[in-house]
XYZ file of C-alpha atoms in Angstrom:
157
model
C -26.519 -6.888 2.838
C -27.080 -9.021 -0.371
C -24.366 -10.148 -1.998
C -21.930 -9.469 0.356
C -22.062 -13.661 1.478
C -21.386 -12.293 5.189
C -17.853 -11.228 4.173
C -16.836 -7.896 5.053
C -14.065 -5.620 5.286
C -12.475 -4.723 8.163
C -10.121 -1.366 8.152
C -7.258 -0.165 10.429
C -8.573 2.967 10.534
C -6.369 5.006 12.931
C -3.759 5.909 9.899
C -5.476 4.734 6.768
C -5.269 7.241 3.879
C -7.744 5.513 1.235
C -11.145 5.197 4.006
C -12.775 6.919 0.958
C -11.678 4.647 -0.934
C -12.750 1.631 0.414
C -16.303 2.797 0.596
C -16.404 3.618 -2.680
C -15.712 0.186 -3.792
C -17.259 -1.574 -1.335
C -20.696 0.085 -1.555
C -20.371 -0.941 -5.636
C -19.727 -4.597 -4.257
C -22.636 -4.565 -1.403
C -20.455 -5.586 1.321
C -20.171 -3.808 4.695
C -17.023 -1.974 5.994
C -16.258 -2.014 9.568
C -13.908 0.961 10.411
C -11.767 0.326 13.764
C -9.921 3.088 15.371
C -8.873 4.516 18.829
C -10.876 7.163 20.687
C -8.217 9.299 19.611
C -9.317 9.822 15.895
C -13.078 10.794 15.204
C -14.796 8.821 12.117
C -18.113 8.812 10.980
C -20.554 6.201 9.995
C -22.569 6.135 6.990
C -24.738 3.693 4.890
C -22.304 0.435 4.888
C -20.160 1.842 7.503
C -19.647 1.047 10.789
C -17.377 2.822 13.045
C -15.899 0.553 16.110
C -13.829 2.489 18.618
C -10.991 1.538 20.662
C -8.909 2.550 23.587
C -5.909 3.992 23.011
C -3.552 1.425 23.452
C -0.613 0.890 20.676
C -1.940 -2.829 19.403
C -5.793 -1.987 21.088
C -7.071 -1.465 17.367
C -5.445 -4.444 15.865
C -6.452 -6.391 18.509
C -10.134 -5.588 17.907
C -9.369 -6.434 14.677
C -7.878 -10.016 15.270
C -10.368 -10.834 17.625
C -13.535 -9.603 14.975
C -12.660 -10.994 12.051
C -13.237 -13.836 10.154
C -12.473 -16.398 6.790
C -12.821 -14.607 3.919
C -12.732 -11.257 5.019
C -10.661 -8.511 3.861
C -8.329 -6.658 5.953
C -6.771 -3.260 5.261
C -3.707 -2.483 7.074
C -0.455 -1.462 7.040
C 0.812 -3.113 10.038
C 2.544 -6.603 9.673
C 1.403 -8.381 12.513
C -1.941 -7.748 12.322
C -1.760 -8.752 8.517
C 0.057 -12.143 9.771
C -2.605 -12.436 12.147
C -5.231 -11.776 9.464
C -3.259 -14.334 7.201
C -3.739 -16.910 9.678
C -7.443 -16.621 10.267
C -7.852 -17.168 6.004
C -8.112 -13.672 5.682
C -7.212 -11.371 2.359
C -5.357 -8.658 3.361
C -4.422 -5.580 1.307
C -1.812 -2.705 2.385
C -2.790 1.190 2.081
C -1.263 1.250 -0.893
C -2.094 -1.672 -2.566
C 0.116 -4.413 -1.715
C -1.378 -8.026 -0.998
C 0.050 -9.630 1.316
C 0.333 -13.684 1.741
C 2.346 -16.375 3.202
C 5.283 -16.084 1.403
C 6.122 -12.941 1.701
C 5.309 -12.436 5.529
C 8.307 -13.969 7.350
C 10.700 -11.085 5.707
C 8.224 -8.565 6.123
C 8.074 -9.387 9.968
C 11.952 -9.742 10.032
C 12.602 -6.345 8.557
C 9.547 -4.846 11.089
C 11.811 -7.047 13.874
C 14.904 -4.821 12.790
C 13.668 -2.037 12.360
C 12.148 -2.189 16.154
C 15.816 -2.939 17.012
C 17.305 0.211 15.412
C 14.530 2.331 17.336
C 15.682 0.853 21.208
C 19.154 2.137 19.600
C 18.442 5.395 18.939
C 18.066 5.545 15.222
C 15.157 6.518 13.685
C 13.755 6.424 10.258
C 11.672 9.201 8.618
C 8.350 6.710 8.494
C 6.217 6.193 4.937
C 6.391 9.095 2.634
C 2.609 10.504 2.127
C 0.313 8.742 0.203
C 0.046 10.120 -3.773
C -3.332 10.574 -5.642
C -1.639 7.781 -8.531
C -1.367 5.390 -5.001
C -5.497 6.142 -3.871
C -5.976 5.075 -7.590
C -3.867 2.291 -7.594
C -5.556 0.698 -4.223
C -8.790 1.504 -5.039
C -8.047 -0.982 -8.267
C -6.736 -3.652 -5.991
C -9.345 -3.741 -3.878
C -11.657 -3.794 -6.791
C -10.172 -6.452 -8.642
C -9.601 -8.470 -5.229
C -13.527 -8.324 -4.382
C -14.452 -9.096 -8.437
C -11.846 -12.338 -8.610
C -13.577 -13.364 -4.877
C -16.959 -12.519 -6.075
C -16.183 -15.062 -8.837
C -14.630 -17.514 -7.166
C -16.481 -18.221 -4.105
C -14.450 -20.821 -3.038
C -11.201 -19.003 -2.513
């Protein structure tokens, strides 16, 4: 695709609420989206989409992921140690809902993920992420927009 400089963007796309979203902005940008999920949940291609499928292991998707992607990329996901993973490759990596994360923020994030894992072999479990809101959709969809427009003018980030 011109103008997409061979980046692309690479979704999680087993649990991602904003896949409409992330077309939207990345057809206006020109750059291809590559949507990976397990066997388990059906997606569609369409122009500037592909659709890679998995097996259904827990980490088979991020795996994919880590093993596909590249410098300069953009990763959506909600789960930390892929994003770490992305981090390390010189990836960009956005949450579902908006959130960049980087360096300096990623040791607590996998600390509290390490935790939390620990209160689940005990028994206690937490209610998981409240649904995504149409204000959130909006707010990521701006992220991801203003991400690709400050990379788009700043080639060398």
């Amino acid at each position: 695709m011109e103008g997409s400089q061979e980046r692309k963007i690479v979704v999680d796309g087993d649990a991602c609420p904003v896949k409409q979203e992330i077309i939207t902005v990345a057809r206006s940008f020109r750059i291809p989206v590559i949507m990976v999920s397990s066997y388990d949940h059906v997606l569609k291609g369409e122009e500037g989409v592909s659709i890679v499928q998995v097996d259904r292991g827990a980490d088979s998707a991020d795996l994919y992921i880590a093993n596909h992607i590249s410098a300069g990329d953009i990763v959506v996901t909600q789960d930390f140690g892929l994003a770490a993973l992305a981090l390390g490759k010189r990836c960009r990596v956005l949450s579902n809902r908006g959130q960049e994360y980087d360096d300096s923020t990623m040791d607590f994030m996998l600390e509290g993920r390490h935790a939390r894992a620990v209160e689940r072999r005990r028994g206690h479990y937490s209610k998981g992420p409240k649904a995504i809101t149409t204000e959130e959709k909006i707010y990521f969809q701006h992220k991801l927009t203003k991400l690709l427009t400050l990379l788009q003018e700043n080639v060398q980030l």
